[in-house]
PDB file of C-alpha atoms in Angstrom:
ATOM      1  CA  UNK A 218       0.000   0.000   0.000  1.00  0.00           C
ATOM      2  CA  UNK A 219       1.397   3.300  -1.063  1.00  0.00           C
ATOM      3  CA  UNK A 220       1.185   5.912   2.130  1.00  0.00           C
ATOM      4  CA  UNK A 221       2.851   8.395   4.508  1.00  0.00           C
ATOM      5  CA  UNK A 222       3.868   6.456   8.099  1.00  0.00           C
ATOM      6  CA  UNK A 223       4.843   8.795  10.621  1.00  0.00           C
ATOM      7  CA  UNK A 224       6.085   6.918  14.281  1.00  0.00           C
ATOM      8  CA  UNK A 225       5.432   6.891  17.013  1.00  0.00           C
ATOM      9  CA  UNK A 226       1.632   7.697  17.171  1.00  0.00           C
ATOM     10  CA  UNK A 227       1.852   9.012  20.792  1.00  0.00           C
ATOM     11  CA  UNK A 228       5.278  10.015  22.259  1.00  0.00           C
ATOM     12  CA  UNK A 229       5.855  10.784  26.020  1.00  0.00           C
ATOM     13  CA  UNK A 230       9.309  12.699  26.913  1.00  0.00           C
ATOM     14  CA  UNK A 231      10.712  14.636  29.571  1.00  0.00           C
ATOM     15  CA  UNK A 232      10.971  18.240  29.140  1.00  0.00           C
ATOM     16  CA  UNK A 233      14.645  19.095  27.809  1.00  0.00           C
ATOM     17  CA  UNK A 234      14.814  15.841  25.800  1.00  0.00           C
ATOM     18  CA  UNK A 235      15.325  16.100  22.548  1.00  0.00           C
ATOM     19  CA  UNK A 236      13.238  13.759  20.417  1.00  0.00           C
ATOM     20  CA  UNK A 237      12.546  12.647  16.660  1.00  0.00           C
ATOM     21  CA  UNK A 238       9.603  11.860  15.086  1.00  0.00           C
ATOM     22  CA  UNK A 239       9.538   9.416  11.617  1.00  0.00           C
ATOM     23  CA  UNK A 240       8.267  10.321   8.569  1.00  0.00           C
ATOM     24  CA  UNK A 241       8.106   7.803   5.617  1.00  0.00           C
ATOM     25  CA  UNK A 242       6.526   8.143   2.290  1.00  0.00           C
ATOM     26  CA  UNK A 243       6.769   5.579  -0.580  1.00  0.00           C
ATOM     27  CA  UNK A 244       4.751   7.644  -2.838  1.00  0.00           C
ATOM     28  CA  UNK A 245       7.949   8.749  -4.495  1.00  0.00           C
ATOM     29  CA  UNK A 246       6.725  12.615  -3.696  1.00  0.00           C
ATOM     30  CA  UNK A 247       9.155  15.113  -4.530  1.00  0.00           C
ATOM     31  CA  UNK A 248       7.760  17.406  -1.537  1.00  0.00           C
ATOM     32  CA  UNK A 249       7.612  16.928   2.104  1.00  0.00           C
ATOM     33  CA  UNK A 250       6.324  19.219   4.939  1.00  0.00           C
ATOM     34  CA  UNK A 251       6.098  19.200   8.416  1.00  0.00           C
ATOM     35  CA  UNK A 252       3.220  20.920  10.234  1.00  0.00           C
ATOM     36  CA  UNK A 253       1.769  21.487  14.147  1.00  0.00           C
ATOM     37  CA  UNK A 254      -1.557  21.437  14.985  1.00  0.00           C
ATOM     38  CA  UNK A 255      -2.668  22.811  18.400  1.00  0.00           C
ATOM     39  CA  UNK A 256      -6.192  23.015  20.022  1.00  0.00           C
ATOM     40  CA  UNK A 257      -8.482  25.053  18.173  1.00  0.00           C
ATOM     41  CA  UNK A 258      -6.176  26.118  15.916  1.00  0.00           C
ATOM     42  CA  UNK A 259      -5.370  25.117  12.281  1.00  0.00           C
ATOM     43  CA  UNK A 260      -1.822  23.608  11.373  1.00  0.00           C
ATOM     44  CA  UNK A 261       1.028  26.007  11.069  1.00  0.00           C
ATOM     45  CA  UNK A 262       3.642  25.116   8.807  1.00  0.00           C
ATOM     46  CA  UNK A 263       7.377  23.768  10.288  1.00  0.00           C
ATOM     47  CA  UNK A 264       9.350  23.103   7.821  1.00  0.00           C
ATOM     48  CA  UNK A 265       9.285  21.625   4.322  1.00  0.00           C
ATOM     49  CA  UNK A 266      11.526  19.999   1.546  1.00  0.00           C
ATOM     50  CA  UNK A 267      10.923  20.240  -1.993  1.00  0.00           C
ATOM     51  CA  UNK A 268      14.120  18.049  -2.866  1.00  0.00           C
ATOM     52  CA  UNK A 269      16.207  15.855  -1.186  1.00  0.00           C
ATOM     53  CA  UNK A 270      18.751  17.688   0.829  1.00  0.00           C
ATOM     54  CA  UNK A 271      17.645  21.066   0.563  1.00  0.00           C
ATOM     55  CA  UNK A 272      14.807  22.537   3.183  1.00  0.00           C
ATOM     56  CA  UNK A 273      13.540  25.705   3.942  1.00  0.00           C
ATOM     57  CA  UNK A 274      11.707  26.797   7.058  1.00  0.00           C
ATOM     58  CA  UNK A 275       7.965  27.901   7.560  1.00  0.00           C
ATOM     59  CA  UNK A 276       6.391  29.776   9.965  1.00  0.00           C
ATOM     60  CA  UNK A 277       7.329  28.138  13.473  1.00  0.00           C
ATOM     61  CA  UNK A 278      10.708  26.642  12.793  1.00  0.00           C
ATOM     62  CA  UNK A 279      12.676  28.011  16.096  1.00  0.00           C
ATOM     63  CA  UNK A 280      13.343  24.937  18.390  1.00  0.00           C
ATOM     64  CA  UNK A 281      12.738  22.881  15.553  1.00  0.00           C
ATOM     65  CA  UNK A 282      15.366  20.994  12.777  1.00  0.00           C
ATOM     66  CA  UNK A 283      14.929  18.955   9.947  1.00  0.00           C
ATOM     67  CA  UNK A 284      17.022  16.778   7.565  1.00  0.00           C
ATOM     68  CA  UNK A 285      16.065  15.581   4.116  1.00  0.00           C
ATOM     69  CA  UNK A 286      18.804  12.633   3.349  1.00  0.00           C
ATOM     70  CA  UNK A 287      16.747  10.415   1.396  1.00  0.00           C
ATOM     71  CA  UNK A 288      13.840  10.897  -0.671  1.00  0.00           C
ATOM     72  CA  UNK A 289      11.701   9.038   1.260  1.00  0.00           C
ATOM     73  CA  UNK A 290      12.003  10.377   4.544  1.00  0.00           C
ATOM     74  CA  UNK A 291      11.969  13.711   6.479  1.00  0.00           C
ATOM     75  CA  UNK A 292      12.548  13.298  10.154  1.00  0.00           C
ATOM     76  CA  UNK A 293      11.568  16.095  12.308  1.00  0.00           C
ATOM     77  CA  UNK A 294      13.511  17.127  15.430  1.00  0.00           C
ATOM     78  CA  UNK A 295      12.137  18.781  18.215  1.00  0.00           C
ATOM     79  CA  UNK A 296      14.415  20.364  20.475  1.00  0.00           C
ATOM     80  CA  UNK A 297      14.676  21.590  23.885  1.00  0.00           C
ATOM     81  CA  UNK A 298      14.920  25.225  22.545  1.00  0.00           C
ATOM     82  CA  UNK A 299      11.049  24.347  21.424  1.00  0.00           C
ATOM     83  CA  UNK A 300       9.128  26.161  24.597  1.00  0.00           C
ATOM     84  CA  UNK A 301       6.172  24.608  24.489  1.00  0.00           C
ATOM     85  CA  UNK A 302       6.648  21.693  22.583  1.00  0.00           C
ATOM     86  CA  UNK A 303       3.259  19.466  23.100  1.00  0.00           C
ATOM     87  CA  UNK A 304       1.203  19.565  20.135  1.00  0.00           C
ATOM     88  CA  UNK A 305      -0.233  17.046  17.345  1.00  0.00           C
ATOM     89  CA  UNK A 306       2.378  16.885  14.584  1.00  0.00           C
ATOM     90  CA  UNK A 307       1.708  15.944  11.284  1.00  0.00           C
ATOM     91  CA  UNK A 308       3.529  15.209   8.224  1.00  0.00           C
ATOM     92  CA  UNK A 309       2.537  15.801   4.576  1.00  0.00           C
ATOM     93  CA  UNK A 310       3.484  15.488   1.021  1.00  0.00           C
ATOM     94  CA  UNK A 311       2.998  15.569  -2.538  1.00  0.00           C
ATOM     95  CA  UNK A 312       4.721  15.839  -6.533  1.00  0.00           C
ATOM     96  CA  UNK A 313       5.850  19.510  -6.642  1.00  0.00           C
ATOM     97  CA  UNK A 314       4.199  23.130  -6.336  1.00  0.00           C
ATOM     98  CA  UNK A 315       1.455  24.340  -3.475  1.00  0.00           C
ATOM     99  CA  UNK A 316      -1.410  23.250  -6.420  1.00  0.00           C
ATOM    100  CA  UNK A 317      -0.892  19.526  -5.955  1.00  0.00           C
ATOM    101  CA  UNK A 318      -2.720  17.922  -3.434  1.00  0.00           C
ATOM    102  CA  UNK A 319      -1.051  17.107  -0.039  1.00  0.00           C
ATOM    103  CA  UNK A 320      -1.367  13.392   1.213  1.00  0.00           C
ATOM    104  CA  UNK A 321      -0.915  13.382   4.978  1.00  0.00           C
ATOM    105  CA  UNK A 322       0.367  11.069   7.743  1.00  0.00           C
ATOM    106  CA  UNK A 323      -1.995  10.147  10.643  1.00  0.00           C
ATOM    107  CA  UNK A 324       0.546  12.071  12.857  1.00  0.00           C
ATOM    108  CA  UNK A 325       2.309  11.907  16.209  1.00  0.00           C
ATOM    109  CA  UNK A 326       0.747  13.181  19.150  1.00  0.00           C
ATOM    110  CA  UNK A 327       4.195  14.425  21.470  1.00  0.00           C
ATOM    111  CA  UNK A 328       3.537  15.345  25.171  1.00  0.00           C
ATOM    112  CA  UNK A 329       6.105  16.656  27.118  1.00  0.00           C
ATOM    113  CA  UNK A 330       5.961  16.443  30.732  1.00  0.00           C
TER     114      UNK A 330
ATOM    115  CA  UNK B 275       0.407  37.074   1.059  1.00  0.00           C
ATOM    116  CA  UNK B 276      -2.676  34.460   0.935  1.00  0.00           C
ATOM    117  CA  UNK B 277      -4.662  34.272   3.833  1.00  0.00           C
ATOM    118  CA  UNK B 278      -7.705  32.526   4.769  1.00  0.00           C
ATOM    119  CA  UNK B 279     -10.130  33.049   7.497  1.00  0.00           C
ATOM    120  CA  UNK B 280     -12.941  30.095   8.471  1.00  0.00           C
ATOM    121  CA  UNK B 281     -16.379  32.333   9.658  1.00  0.00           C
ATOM    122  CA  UNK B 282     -17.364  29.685  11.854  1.00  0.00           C
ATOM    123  CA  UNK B 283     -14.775  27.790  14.693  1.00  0.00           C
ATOM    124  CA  UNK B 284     -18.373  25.772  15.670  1.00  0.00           C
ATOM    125  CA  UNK B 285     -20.901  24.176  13.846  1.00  0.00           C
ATOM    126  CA  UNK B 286     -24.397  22.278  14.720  1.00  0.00           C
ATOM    127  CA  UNK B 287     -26.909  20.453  12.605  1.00  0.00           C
ATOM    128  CA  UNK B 288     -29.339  17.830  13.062  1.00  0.00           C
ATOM    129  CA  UNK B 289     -28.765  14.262  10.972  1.00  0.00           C
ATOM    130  CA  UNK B 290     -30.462  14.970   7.231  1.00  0.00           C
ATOM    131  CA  UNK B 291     -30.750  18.644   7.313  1.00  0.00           C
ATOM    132  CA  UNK B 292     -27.852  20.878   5.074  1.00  0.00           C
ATOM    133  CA  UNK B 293     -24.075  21.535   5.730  1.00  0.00           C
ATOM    134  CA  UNK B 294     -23.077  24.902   5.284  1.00  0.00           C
ATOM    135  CA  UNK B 295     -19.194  25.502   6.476  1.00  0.00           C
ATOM    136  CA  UNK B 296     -17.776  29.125   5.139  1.00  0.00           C
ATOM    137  CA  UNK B 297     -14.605  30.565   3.925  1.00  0.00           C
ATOM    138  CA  UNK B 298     -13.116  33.577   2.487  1.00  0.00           C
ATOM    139  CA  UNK B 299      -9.563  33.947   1.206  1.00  0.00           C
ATOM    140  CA  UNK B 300      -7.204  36.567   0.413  1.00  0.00           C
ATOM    141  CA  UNK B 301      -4.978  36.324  -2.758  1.00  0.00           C
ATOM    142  CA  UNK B 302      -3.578  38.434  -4.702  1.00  0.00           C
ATOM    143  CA  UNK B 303      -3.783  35.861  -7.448  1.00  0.00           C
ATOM    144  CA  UNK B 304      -6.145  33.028  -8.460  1.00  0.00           C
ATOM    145  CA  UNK B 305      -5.052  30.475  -5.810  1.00  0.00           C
ATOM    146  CA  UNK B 306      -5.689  27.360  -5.657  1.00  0.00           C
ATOM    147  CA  UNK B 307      -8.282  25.922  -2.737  1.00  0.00           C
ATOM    148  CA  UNK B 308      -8.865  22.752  -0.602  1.00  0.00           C
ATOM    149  CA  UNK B 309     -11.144  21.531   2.058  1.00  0.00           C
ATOM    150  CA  UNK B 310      -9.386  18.861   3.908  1.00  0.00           C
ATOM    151  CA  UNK B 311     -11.750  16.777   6.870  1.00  0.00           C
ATOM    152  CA  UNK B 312      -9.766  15.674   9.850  1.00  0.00           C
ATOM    153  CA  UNK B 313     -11.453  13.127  12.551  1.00  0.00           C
ATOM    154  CA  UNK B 314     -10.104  13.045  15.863  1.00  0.00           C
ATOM    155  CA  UNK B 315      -6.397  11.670  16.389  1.00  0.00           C
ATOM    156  CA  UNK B 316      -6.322  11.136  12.867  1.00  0.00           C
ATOM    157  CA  UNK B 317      -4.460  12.620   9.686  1.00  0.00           C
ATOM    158  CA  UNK B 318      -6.310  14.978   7.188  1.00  0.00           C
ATOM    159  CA  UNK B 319      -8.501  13.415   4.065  1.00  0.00           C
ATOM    160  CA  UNK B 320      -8.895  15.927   1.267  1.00  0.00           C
ATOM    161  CA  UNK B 321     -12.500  16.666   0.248  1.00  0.00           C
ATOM    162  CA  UNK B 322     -12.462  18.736  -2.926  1.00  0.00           C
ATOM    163  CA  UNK B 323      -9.882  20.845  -4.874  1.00  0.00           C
ATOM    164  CA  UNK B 324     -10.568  23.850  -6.562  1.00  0.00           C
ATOM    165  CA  UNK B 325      -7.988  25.173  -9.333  1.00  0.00           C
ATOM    166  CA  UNK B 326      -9.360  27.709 -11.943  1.00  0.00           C
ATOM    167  CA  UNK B 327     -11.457  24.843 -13.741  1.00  0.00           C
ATOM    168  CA  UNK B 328     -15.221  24.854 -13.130  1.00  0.00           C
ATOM    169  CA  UNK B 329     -16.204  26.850 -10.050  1.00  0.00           C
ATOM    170  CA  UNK B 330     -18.612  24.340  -8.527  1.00  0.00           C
ATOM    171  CA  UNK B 331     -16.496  21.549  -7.441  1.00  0.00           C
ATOM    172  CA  UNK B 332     -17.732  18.231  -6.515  1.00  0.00           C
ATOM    173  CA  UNK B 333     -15.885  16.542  -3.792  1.00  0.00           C
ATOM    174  CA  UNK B 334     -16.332  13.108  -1.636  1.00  0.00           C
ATOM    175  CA  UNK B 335     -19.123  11.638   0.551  1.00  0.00           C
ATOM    176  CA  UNK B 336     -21.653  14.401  -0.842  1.00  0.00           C
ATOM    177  CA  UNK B 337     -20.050  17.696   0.009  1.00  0.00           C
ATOM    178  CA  UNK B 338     -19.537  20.584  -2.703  1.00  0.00           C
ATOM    179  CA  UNK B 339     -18.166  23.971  -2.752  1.00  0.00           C
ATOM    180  CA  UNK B 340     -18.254  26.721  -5.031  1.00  0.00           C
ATOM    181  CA  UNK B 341     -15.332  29.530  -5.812  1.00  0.00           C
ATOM    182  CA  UNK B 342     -16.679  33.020  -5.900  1.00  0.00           C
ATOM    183  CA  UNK B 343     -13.993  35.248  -7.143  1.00  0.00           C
ATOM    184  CA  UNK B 344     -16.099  38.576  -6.564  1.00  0.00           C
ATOM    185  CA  UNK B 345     -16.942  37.354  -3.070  1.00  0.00           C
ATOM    186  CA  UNK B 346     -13.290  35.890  -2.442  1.00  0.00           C
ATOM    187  CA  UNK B 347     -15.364  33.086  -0.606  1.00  0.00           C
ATOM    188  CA  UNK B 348     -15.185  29.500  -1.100  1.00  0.00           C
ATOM    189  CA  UNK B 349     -18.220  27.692   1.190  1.00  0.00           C
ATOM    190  CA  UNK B 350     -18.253  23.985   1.770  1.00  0.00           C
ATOM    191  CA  UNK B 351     -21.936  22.658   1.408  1.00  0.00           C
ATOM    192  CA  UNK B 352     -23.736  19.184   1.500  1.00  0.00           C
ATOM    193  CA  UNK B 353     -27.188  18.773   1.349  1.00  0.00           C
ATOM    194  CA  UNK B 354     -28.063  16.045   3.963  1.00  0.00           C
ATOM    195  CA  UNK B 355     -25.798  15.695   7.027  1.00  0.00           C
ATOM    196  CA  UNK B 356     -24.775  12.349   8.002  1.00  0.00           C
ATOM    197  CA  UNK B 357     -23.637  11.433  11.669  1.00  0.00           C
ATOM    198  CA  UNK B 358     -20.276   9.926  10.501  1.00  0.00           C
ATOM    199  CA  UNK B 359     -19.766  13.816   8.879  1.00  0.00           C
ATOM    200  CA  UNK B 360     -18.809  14.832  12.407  1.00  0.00           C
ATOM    201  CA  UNK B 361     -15.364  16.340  12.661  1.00  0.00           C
ATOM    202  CA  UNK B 362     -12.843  19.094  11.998  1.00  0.00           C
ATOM    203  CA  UNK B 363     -12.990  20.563   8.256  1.00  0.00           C
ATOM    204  CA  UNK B 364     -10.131  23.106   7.097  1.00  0.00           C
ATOM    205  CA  UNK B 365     -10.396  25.568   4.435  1.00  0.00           C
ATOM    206  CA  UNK B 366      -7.014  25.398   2.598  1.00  0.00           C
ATOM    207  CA  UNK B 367      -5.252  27.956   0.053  1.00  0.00           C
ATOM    208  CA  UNK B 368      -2.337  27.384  -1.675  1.00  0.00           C
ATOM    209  CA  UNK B 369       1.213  29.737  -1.253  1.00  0.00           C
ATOM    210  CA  UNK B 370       2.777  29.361  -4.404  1.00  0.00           C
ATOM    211  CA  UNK B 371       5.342  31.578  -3.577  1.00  0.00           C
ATOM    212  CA  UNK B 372       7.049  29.134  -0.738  1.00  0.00           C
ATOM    213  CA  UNK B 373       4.979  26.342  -2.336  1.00  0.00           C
ATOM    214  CA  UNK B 374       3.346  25.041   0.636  1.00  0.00           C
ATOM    215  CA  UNK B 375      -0.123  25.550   2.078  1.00  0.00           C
ATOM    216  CA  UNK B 376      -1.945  27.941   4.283  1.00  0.00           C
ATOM    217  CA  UNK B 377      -4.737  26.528   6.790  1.00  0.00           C
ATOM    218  CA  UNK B 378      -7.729  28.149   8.561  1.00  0.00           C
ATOM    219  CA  UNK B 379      -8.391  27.594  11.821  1.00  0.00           C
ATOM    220  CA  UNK B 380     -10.449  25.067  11.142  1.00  0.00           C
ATOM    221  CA  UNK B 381     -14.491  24.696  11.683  1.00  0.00           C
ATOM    222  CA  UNK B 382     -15.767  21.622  14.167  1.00  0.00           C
ATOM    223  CA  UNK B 383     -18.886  19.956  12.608  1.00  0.00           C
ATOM    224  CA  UNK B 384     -21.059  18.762  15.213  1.00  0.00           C
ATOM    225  CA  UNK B 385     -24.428  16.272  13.698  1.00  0.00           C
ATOM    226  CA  UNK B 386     -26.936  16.182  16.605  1.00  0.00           C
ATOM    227  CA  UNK B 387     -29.747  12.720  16.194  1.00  0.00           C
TER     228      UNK B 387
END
């Protein structure tokens, strides 16, 4: 089945822990983003990729890094610079350009206690 | 810079009566537009996809929206709510300029018995 995993589904860690979540796509998309979704609020972009090993930030990317080594995968770090780092993450992708639709992930929820 | 602003953060109808979930944008060229539904803890499905074709788009499970240019609006409609509708729909416009998308806040569809 062609889809985007992202792993762990819920992650518990201990605040000034860093931790990475997964992202894997085998839809061989040339685009993958990174977004945060908080209560009541829509998602707010992290950082994407448009090609492998080149990223760009969006528009939360402080306490946040990225790397883009493989096509296939974009793990997202999340750092203890992050200040409030417990939010729904999700992970997206799709061919090339903003017009093509975005497949998602089913996300990670992180807590940090 | 596109924008896009979701009139509603609540919504309420009974089971069989009509969807209406509304959305205006800000562009400062023809964008490209999504609605995406969400369901709790889970990743986003993409509805419908609007991009400069015909202005009444058909999407899945019954829902429709049409693209107003003069209005800048593009409403989500169905005509018969179904409980398993219930969730969190986004109004989506696409940022060609970084290539990535920009979300509303999102509107929570509530389908009472």
């Amino acid at each position: 089945d062609g889809g985007i995993t992202q792993s762990p589904k819920y992650l518990f860690r201990k605040e000034g822990q860093n931790v990475t979540l997964s992202c894997e796509q085998n839809l061989n998309h040339d685009a993958m983003y990174w977004y945060r979704q908080d209560p009541g609020q829509g998602l707010r972009l992290i950082y994407y990729s448009q090609i492998v090993n080149d990223f760009q930030k969006g528009d939360i990317a402080e306490g946040y890094s990225v790397s883009r080594e493989k096509k296939e995968s974009f793990p997202l770090t999340v750092t203890s610079a992050q200040k409030n780092p417990t939010a729904f993450y999700l992970c997206a992708s799709n061919l090339a350009g903003s017009t093509d639709t975005q497949y998602f992930g089913p996300g990670t929820r992180l807590t940090v206690l | 810079a596109q924008s896009v602003t979701q009139l509603d953060s609540h919504v309420s109808v009974s089971e069989g009566t009509p969807v209406l979930l509304r959305c205006n944008y800000s562009s400062s060229y023809s964008p490209s537009l999504f609605w995406y539904v969400q369901h709790p803890n889970k990743g986003l499905q993409l509805l419908l996809k609007y991009t400069s074709a015909a202005t009444l788009v058909k999407g899945i499970n019954g829902f429709e929206a049409e693209f107003k240019k003069s209005e800048t609006s593009f409403h989500l409609t169905k005509p018969s709510a179904h409980m398993s509708d219930a969730a969190e729909y986004f109004c989506v416009v696409s940022d060609t300029g970084r290539r990535a998308l920009t979300f509303g806040s999102g509107t929570r569809l509530q389908v009472q018995p």
